[in-house]
XYZ file of N, CA and C in Angstrom:
648
model
N -24.833 27.175 -26.265
C -25.383 28.797 -25.227
C -24.001 29.043 -24.926
N -24.406 30.792 -24.356
C -23.095 32.013 -24.799
C -22.137 31.354 -23.546
N -21.081 31.471 -23.535
C -20.434 31.727 -22.085
C -19.194 32.737 -21.973
N -19.048 33.224 -20.394
C -18.817 34.024 -20.223
C -17.574 33.740 -19.189
N -16.869 34.435 -18.500
C -15.603 34.205 -17.683
C -15.879 35.259 -16.460
N -16.294 34.638 -15.090
C -16.708 35.682 -13.923
C -15.259 35.965 -13.026
N -15.590 36.709 -12.343
C -14.610 37.432 -10.993
C -13.014 36.448 -11.205
N -13.429 35.293 -11.466
C -12.259 33.911 -10.541
C -11.594 33.719 -11.900
N -12.053 33.930 -12.837
C -11.625 33.171 -13.999
C -12.385 31.872 -14.920
N -13.551 31.513 -14.132
C -14.222 30.528 -14.263
C -15.110 30.728 -15.514
N -14.993 29.576 -16.582
C -15.739 30.133 -17.974
C -17.342 29.875 -17.487
N -18.533 30.714 -17.745
C -19.946 30.033 -17.147
C -20.203 30.369 -18.352
N -21.434 29.047 -18.394
C -22.620 29.032 -20.013
C -23.647 30.950 -19.256
N -24.366 31.293 -19.618
C -25.157 32.111 -19.396
C -26.835 31.679 -19.279
N -27.255 31.140 -17.619
C -28.039 30.717 -17.896
C -28.161 30.433 -15.922
N -28.059 29.581 -15.119
C -28.182 29.633 -13.294
C -27.031 29.981 -12.725
N -25.778 30.187 -13.805
C -24.614 30.175 -12.320
C -24.647 31.491 -12.591
N -24.286 32.416 -11.506
C -24.341 33.959 -11.641
C -23.613 34.378 -10.446
N -22.710 33.708 -9.979
C -22.178 33.806 -8.592
C -20.676 33.500 -8.990
N -19.937 33.917 -8.150
C -18.093 33.475 -8.694
C -17.393 32.331 -7.517
N -18.370 31.760 -6.944
C -17.809 30.626 -5.759
C -18.647 28.897 -6.759
N -17.562 29.144 -7.731
C -17.850 27.951 -8.697
C -17.584 26.626 -7.598
N -16.489 26.766 -6.996
C -16.374 25.098 -5.934
C -17.515 24.895 -5.259
N -18.240 26.001 -4.716
C -19.403 25.578 -3.951
C -20.774 25.361 -4.983
N -20.972 25.938 -5.807
C -21.747 25.667 -6.762
C -21.881 24.077 -7.636
N -20.904 23.609 -7.919
C -20.363 22.476 -8.510
C -20.416 21.066 -7.071
N -20.164 21.543 -5.891
C -20.626 20.539 -4.655
C -22.272 20.774 -4.638
N -22.485 21.668 -4.727
C -24.238 22.203 -4.287
C -24.796 21.193 -5.434
N -24.411 20.981 -7.125
C -24.491 20.291 -7.933
C -25.180 19.384 -7.803
N -23.914 18.215 -7.391
C -23.797 17.309 -7.310
C -24.373 16.376 -5.955
N -24.777 17.293 -5.294
C -25.272 16.960 -4.278
C -26.571 16.697 -4.528
N -27.409 18.024 -5.693
C -28.632 17.587 -6.339
C -28.972 16.447 -7.427
N -27.731 15.908 -7.775
C -27.524 14.989 -9.047
C -28.008 13.465 -8.416
N -26.959 13.449 -7.708
C -27.355 12.322 -6.906
C -28.576 11.898 -6.044
N -29.088 12.962 -5.752
C -30.634 12.463 -5.042
C -30.793 11.708 -6.174
N -31.179 11.702 -7.853
C -31.333 11.146 -9.213
C -30.550 10.217 -9.035
N -29.605 10.243 -8.851
C -28.659 9.598 -10.563
C -27.420 8.472 -9.692
N -27.466 7.248 -9.902
C -26.223 6.938 -9.416
C -24.676 7.212 -8.854
N -24.130 7.570 -7.548
C -22.858 8.185 -7.814
C -22.402 7.419 -9.104
N -21.851 6.418 -8.568
C -20.778 5.477 -10.684
C -20.985 5.815 -11.755
N -22.723 6.774 -11.618
C -23.375 6.710 -13.503
C -22.817 8.552 -12.901
N -22.059 9.048 -12.740
C -22.022 10.335 -12.245
C -20.630 11.175 -13.109
N -20.444 11.725 -13.441
C -19.070 12.643 -14.281
C -18.467 13.941 -13.717
N -18.202 14.080 -13.824
C -17.265 15.562 -13.623
C -18.316 16.564 -15.025
N -18.244 15.950 -15.970
C -19.244 16.351 -16.992
C -20.468 17.319 -16.482
N -21.315 16.135 -15.994
C -22.646 15.991 -15.402
C -22.797 17.035 -14.347
N -21.643 17.004 -13.547
C -21.591 18.146 -12.066
C -21.202 19.619 -13.153
N -20.970 19.742 -14.027
C -20.919 21.010 -15.019
C -21.789 21.889 -15.414
N -22.306 20.460 -16.226
C -23.445 20.743 -16.976
C -25.051 21.212 -16.095
N -24.866 20.969 -14.803
C -25.787 21.167 -13.285
C -25.540 22.239 -13.261
N -24.550 22.888 -13.173
C -23.825 24.384 -12.440
C -23.664 25.248 -13.236
N -23.686 25.003 -15.046
C -24.189 25.959 -16.005
C -22.537 26.270 -16.256
N -21.882 25.378 -16.259
C -20.301 26.280 -16.442
C -19.930 24.922 -17.536
N -18.685 25.401 -17.709
C -18.115 24.480 -19.144
C -17.404 23.293 -18.757
N -17.810 22.452 -19.296
C -17.140 21.116 -19.011
C -14.923 21.353 -18.159
N -14.638 21.992 -18.648
C -13.641 22.452 -18.235
C -13.335 23.016 -17.065
N -13.895 23.870 -16.515
C -14.250 24.848 -15.515
C -13.976 23.835 -13.981
N -14.743 22.661 -14.252
C -13.989 22.463 -12.531
C -13.028 21.857 -12.115
N -12.085 21.361 -13.259
C -10.798 21.493 -13.247
C -10.027 22.221 -12.632
N -10.600 23.421 -11.930
C -9.813 24.774 -12.106
C -9.519 24.392 -10.500
N -10.854 24.250 -10.073
C -11.080 23.779 -8.256
C -11.132 22.503 -8.212
N -10.868 21.198 -8.801
C -11.096 19.622 -8.408
C -9.746 19.167 -9.114
N -9.250 18.359 -8.927
C -7.902 17.429 -10.089
C -8.944 16.724 -10.739
N -10.010 16.137 -10.100
C -10.255 14.974 -11.295
C -11.076 14.973 -10.350
N -12.583 13.784 -10.666
C -13.341 13.186 -10.260
C -13.896 12.896 -8.596
N -12.966 12.028 -8.026
C -12.404 11.391 -7.265
C -12.598 12.507 -5.926
N -11.980 13.790 -6.074
C -11.679 14.821 -5.361
C -13.075 15.614 -5.433
N -13.670 16.070 -6.012
C -15.293 16.265 -6.241
C -15.789 15.666 -5.574
N -15.250 13.961 -5.707
C -16.841 13.621 -4.542
C -16.584 13.390 -3.278
N -15.231 13.462 -2.769
C -14.692 13.866 -1.620
C -15.195 14.916 -1.003
N -15.511 15.950 -1.701
C -15.876 16.947 -1.519
C -17.467 17.572 -0.939
N -18.000 16.450 -2.286
C -19.438 16.447 -1.691
C -19.315 15.631 -0.153
N -18.712 14.406 -0.552
C -19.116 13.143 0.821
C -18.881 13.887 2.029
N -18.040 14.877 2.495
C -17.327 15.784 3.427
C -18.776 16.983 3.278
N -19.371 17.367 2.822
C -20.427 18.109 2.629
C -21.553 17.409 3.505
N -21.684 15.939 3.092
C -22.638 15.216 3.443
C -22.801 14.979 5.224
N -21.117 15.077 5.272
C -21.421 14.416 7.202
C -21.640 15.793 7.301
N -21.181 16.829 7.273
C -20.909 18.615 8.174
C -22.742 18.553 7.845
N -23.642 17.477 7.139
C -25.063 18.185 7.465
C -25.654 17.225 7.747
N -25.278 16.172 7.824
C -25.636 14.928 8.957
C -25.245 15.619 10.459
N -24.570 16.243 10.600
C -23.657 16.967 11.652
C -24.870 18.024 12.347
N -25.364 18.769 11.738
C -26.710 19.915 10.950
C -26.957 19.197 12.369
N -28.007 18.298 11.487
C -29.307 17.681 12.049
C -29.643 16.851 12.944
N -28.332 16.095 13.483
C -28.193 15.575 14.355
C -28.047 16.445 15.909
N -27.299 17.861 15.693
C -27.028 18.787 16.740
C -28.597 19.697 17.087
N -29.236 19.862 15.753
C -30.495 20.148 15.588
C -31.606 19.260 16.494
N -31.048 17.706 16.153
C -32.358 16.995 17.379
C -31.784 17.042 18.698
N -30.951 16.521 18.399
C -30.339 16.658 19.890
C -31.149 17.797 21.063
N -30.812 18.817 20.582
C -31.167 20.058 20.931
C -32.553 20.564 21.233
N -33.853 19.646 20.678
C -35.091 19.475 20.910
C -35.059 18.973 22.443
N -33.900 18.625 23.457
C -34.239 17.980 24.756
C -32.974 18.474 25.754
N -33.268 18.735 26.429
C -32.257 19.225 27.502
C -30.907 18.643 27.256
N -29.391 19.137 27.507
C -28.396 18.353 27.205
C -28.410 17.375 28.055
N -27.636 16.245 27.551
C -27.406 15.204 28.834
C -28.550 14.222 29.045
N -29.576 14.076 28.262
C -31.003 13.746 28.154
C -30.521 12.325 26.972
N -31.651 11.118 27.356
C -31.304 10.200 26.920
C -32.333 11.061 25.611
N -33.398 11.321 25.943
C -34.382 11.892 24.637
C -33.959 12.639 23.994
N -32.917 12.982 24.065
C -31.908 13.851 23.220
C -31.215 12.749 22.008
N -30.634 11.506 22.563
C -29.900 10.922 22.136
C -30.614 10.291 21.553
N -31.999 9.910 21.853
C -32.686 9.083 20.556
C -32.851 10.004 19.664
N -33.028 11.230 19.909
C -33.668 12.533 18.518
C -32.529 12.311 17.823
N -31.289 12.095 18.216
C -30.001 12.380 17.328
C -29.876 11.228 16.699
N -30.076 10.211 16.942
C -30.421 8.934 16.087
C -31.024 8.319 15.467
N -32.553 9.387 15.609
C -33.342 8.935 14.790
C -33.167 9.971 13.446
N -32.274 11.043 13.635
C -31.989 11.637 12.434
C -31.188 11.060 11.885
N -29.897 10.594 12.640
C -29.078 9.859 11.422
C -29.533 8.968 10.374
N -30.314 8.306 10.751
C -31.448 6.887 10.198
C -32.715 7.547 9.322
N -32.903 8.655 9.606
C -33.892 9.443 8.598
C -32.793 9.823 7.459
N -31.331 10.590 7.889
C -30.805 11.452 6.923
C -30.419 10.213 5.939
N -29.570 9.523 6.538
C -29.229 8.391 5.701
C -30.730 7.400 4.656
N -31.485 6.948 5.244
C -33.135 6.526 4.665
C -33.258 7.988 3.325
N -33.164 8.822 3.503
C -33.444 10.409 2.384
C -32.557 10.238 1.530
N -31.250 10.136 1.906
C -30.261 10.242 0.840
C -29.327 9.172 0.815
N -29.923 7.974 -0.389
C -28.978 6.839 -0.167
C -27.823 6.784 -0.918
N -27.427 7.215 -2.536
C -26.669 7.463 -3.070
C -25.451 8.689 -1.686
N -25.882 9.128 -1.766
C -25.244 10.065 -0.920
C -24.690 9.180 0.177
N -25.260 9.250 1.610
C -25.463 8.134 2.586
C -23.835 6.876 2.368
N -24.031 6.033 1.028
C -22.808 5.306 1.094
C -22.158 5.928 0.436
N -21.747 7.165 -0.373
C -20.968 8.061 -1.296
C -19.729 8.447 0.008
N -20.684 8.676 1.053
C -19.612 9.444 2.666
C -19.305 8.441 2.723
N -19.817 7.338 3.235
C -19.086 6.062 4.423
C -18.036 5.276 3.252
N -18.300 5.153 1.819
C -17.406 5.053 0.811
C -16.141 5.792 0.973
N -16.284 7.287 0.706
C -15.181 7.691 0.465
C -14.354 8.308 1.858
N -15.103 8.107 2.882
C -14.072 8.154 4.521
C -13.117 7.381 4.392
N -13.771 5.448 3.369
C -13.134 4.381 4.065
C -11.903 4.650 2.211
N -11.861 5.031 1.280
C -11.321 4.452 0.300
C -10.536 5.938 -0.459
N -11.315 6.978 0.040
C -9.902 7.897 -0.803
C -9.123 8.876 0.171
N -8.355 7.871 -0.130
C -7.043 8.177 0.983
C -5.937 9.262 0.553
N -6.328 8.977 -0.865
C -5.347 10.854 -1.132
C -6.109 11.925 -1.154
N -7.071 11.635 -0.468
C -8.384 12.900 -0.083
C -8.468 13.235 1.015
N -8.401 13.845 2.188
C -8.318 14.018 3.846
C -9.631 14.240 3.984
N -10.462 15.406 3.094
C -11.169 15.621 3.455
C -12.430 14.894 3.826
N -13.000 13.942 3.460
C -13.693 12.958 3.109
C -13.746 12.402 5.333
N -12.227 11.650 5.125
C -12.041 11.386 6.281
C -12.014 12.234 7.319
N -11.878 13.410 7.196
C -11.208 14.699 8.330
C -13.060 14.902 9.010
N -14.158 15.159 7.775
C -15.673 15.419 8.130
C -16.535 14.434 8.854
N -15.395 12.909 8.346
C -16.438 11.506 9.112
C -16.188 11.552 10.487
N -14.348 11.909 10.605
C -13.915 12.110 12.185
C -14.770 13.178 12.977
N -14.872 13.999 12.818
C -15.331 15.445 12.988
C -16.738 15.437 13.249
N -17.576 14.630 12.538
C -18.834 13.955 13.115
C -18.819 12.998 14.098
N -18.211 12.158 14.203
C -18.223 11.111 15.006
C -18.243 11.791 16.208
N -16.924 12.493 16.494
C -16.444 12.912 18.046
C -17.480 13.961 18.154
N -18.241 14.526 17.357
C -19.572 15.083 18.386
C -20.082 14.333 18.519
N -20.903 13.128 17.647
C -21.282 12.108 18.590
C -20.881 11.575 19.386
N -19.920 11.677 19.869
C -19.192 11.005 20.926
C -19.144 12.263 22.345
N -18.810 13.372 21.984
C -19.426 14.244 23.560
C -20.646 14.490 23.449
N -21.796 14.368 22.844
C -23.069 14.230 23.387
C -23.591 12.727 23.991
N -22.837 12.096 23.676
C -23.201 10.825 24.024
C -22.241 11.132 25.796
N -21.060 11.504 25.842
C -20.627 11.531 26.725
C -21.292 12.100 28.132
N -22.023 13.698 27.494
C -22.594 14.081 27.967
C -23.762 12.962 28.497
N -24.769 12.711 27.967
C -25.828 11.503 28.353
C -25.526 10.613 29.485
N -24.108 9.845 29.172
C -23.337 8.809 29.671
C -22.716 9.190 31.603
N -22.453 10.793 31.700
C -22.241 11.468 32.811
C -23.604 11.548 33.685
N -24.547 12.353 32.799
C -25.891 11.991 32.882
C -26.736 11.001 33.563
N -26.197 9.894 33.006
C -26.481 9.028 33.565
C -26.007 7.658 34.819
N -24.776 8.608 35.193
C -24.032 7.823 36.030
C -23.028 6.782 35.826
N -22.616 7.036 33.923
C -22.329 6.250 33.460
C -20.861 6.675 32.942
N -20.251 7.646 33.785
C -19.155 8.574 32.621
C -17.974 8.072 32.996
N -18.001 6.757 33.664
C -16.491 6.114 33.976
C -16.599 5.149 32.902
N -17.078 5.289 31.983
C -16.910 3.769 30.863
C -16.716 4.578 29.600
N -15.649 3.565 28.910
C -15.362 4.670 27.339
C -16.247 5.324 26.482
N -16.643 6.024 26.447
C -17.575 6.690 25.394
C -17.736 5.973 23.755
N -15.943 5.178 23.415
C -16.542 4.736 22.165
C -16.790 3.396 22.304
N -16.419 2.625 23.644
C -17.152 1.208 23.387
C -18.250 1.788 23.581
N -18.902 2.144 24.746
C -20.374 2.656 25.082
C -21.254 2.695 23.781
N -20.796 3.634 22.763
C -21.577 4.027 21.606
C -21.475 3.289 20.609
N -20.610 2.062 20.731
C -20.708 1.796 19.108
C -21.763 0.421 18.904
N -22.255 0.288 19.988
C -23.358 -0.740 19.608
C -24.683 0.553 18.939
N -24.918 1.363 19.843
C -25.887 2.735 19.020
C -25.438 2.992 18.098
N -24.447 3.385 17.761
C -23.933 3.904 16.237
C -24.759 2.548 15.080
N -23.939 1.324 15.887
C -24.435 0.121 14.730
C -25.981 0.230 14.649
N -26.184 0.736 15.839
C -28.209 0.124 15.292
C -28.655 1.205 14.785
N -28.353 2.539 14.652
C -28.753 3.301 13.528
C -28.499 3.682 12.150
N -27.352 3.356 12.239
C -26.664 3.063 11.261
C -27.416 1.886 10.185
N -27.573 0.359 11.197
C -28.472 -0.216 10.494
C -29.507 -0.142 9.680
N -30.154 0.617 10.263
C -31.723 0.737 10.431
C -31.314 1.303 9.239
N -30.769 2.430 9.357
C -30.799 3.283 7.751
C -30.532 2.807 6.299
N -29.150 1.756 6.771
C -29.213 0.544 5.826
C -30.287 -0.512 5.188
N -30.657 -1.209 5.992
C -32.028 -1.369 5.752
C -33.579 -0.696 5.099
N -33.425 0.431 5.698
C -34.330 1.232 4.683
C -33.600 1.791 3.636
N -32.571 1.852 3.046
C -32.159 2.149 1.871
C -32.574 0.803 0.769
N -32.108 -0.548 1.413
C -32.236 -2.178 0.960
C -33.781 -2.348 1.038
N -34.363 -1.681 2.289
C -35.552 -2.353 1.939
C -36.274 -3.768 1.580
N -35.540 -4.918 2.477
C -35.930 -6.148 2.404
C -37.215 -6.773 2.323
N -37.389 -7.540 2.087
C -39.169 -7.810 2.049
C -39.396 -7.947 3.589
N -38.636 -8.265 4.054
C -39.013 -8.990 6.117
C -39.201 -7.612 6.716
N -38.717 -6.697 6.693
C -38.462 -5.111 7.158
C -39.697 -4.781 7.139
N -40.038 -3.991 8.115
C -41.192 -2.813 8.425
C -40.803 -1.524 8.652
N -40.714 -1.132 7.027
C -40.309 0.698 6.889
C -40.758 1.506 7.463
N -41.860 0.997 7.935
C -42.214 2.296 9.038
C -41.641 3.228 10.025
N -41.465 4.367 8.985
C -40.835 5.507 10.149
C -40.888 5.589 11.276
N -42.338 5.450 11.791
C -42.858 5.805 13.252
C -42.284 4.460 13.982
N -42.190 3.467 13.242
C -42.449 1.667 14.167
C -40.570 2.085 14.564
N -39.823 2.335 13.250
C -38.529 2.302 13.354
C -37.839 3.302 14.830
N -38.840 4.795 14.360
C -38.214 5.187 15.427
C -38.196 4.912 16.946
N -39.662 4.172 17.589
C -40.028 3.414 18.477
C -38.938 2.496 18.772
N -38.496 1.648 17.989
C -37.455 0.734 18.447
C -35.949 1.552 18.510
N -36.068 2.532 17.259
C -34.625 3.215 18.271
C -34.677 3.719 20.054
N -35.687 4.113 19.713
C -35.908 4.702 21.338
C -36.584 4.232 22.321
N -36.486 2.652 22.184
C -36.601 1.299 22.995
C -35.263 1.039 23.745
N -34.708 0.298 22.081
C -33.604 -0.491 21.908
C -32.573 1.059 23.470
N -32.243 1.994 22.477
C -31.641 2.938 23.606
C -32.225 3.262 24.933
N -33.189 3.214 25.397
C -33.548 3.370 26.570
C -33.077 1.995 27.568
N -33.329 0.687 26.550
C -32.780 -0.843 27.332
C -31.393 -0.389 27.568
N -30.431 0.016 26.636
C -29.325 -0.441 26.694
C -28.508 0.414 27.830
N -29.259 1.598 28.644
C -28.929 2.437 28.982
C -29.492 1.670 30.704
N -30.179 1.550 30.631
C -31.521 1.029 31.947
C -30.122 -0.578 32.137
N -29.939 -1.225 31.123
C -29.220 -2.519 31.225
C -27.580 -2.317 32.077
N -27.416 -1.534 31.572
C -25.935 -1.097 32.139
C -26.030 -0.292 33.470
N -26.976 0.333 33.555
C -27.487 0.923 34.820
C -27.923 -0.219 36.393
N -28.753 -1.320 35.621
C -28.892 -2.570 36.515
C -27.591 -3.265 36.969
N -26.754 -3.140 35.354
C -25.622 -4.206 35.815
C -24.481 -3.651 36.807
N -24.144 -2.029 36.984
C -23.718 -1.259 37.807
C -24.278 -1.288 39.034
N -25.403 -1.341 39.138
C -26.155 -1.203 40.536
C -26.087 -2.348 41.295
N -26.319 -3.627 40.516
C -25.946 -4.730 41.365
C -24.319 -5.335 41.551
N -23.359 -4.727 41.352
C -21.914 -5.163 41.586
C -22.067 -4.583 42.571
């Protein structure tokens, strides 16, 4: 296939890639690739082919494969955060129902994007040389904490530490997402049933804390 040079000096093949933002194109191409391909099997050359650019072009923007994957992980956290915000907004601010919708969106995002989900959390822990993935994971987490704090205040629990209070809720939805990815034989993978479980457990969790402080 013939090649050209775009306005950023990036070599491109004649084909799908027709714009100057190669960095964004490579991230988007990698996001698409890991829907069908294991992250462990993915190379920079694969991303270049998917973006219709030469194999050397990505290195103008990424030092190596790890840096590319760190940016992909960061994009995953931003998308997760966006979906959670949309879910929260379906109900009044500070409502338990909004928190439930946010938790369900987290669970479904993980279940629908297994390779990306694993990459996101692995990158946030291990790719220390690239802060972007870790920073994006922290931004997503603190966005959840802000919404949780609003709900806790609405429920009369604003005096509690939201990080401590929220840990079991986060562990629950993360655990359901992980179970759906693995689909153990004894696990009911029906999405509607899981959403009901998340809803019931969240309501019971808040109710249990309220009962405790009412009796104190």
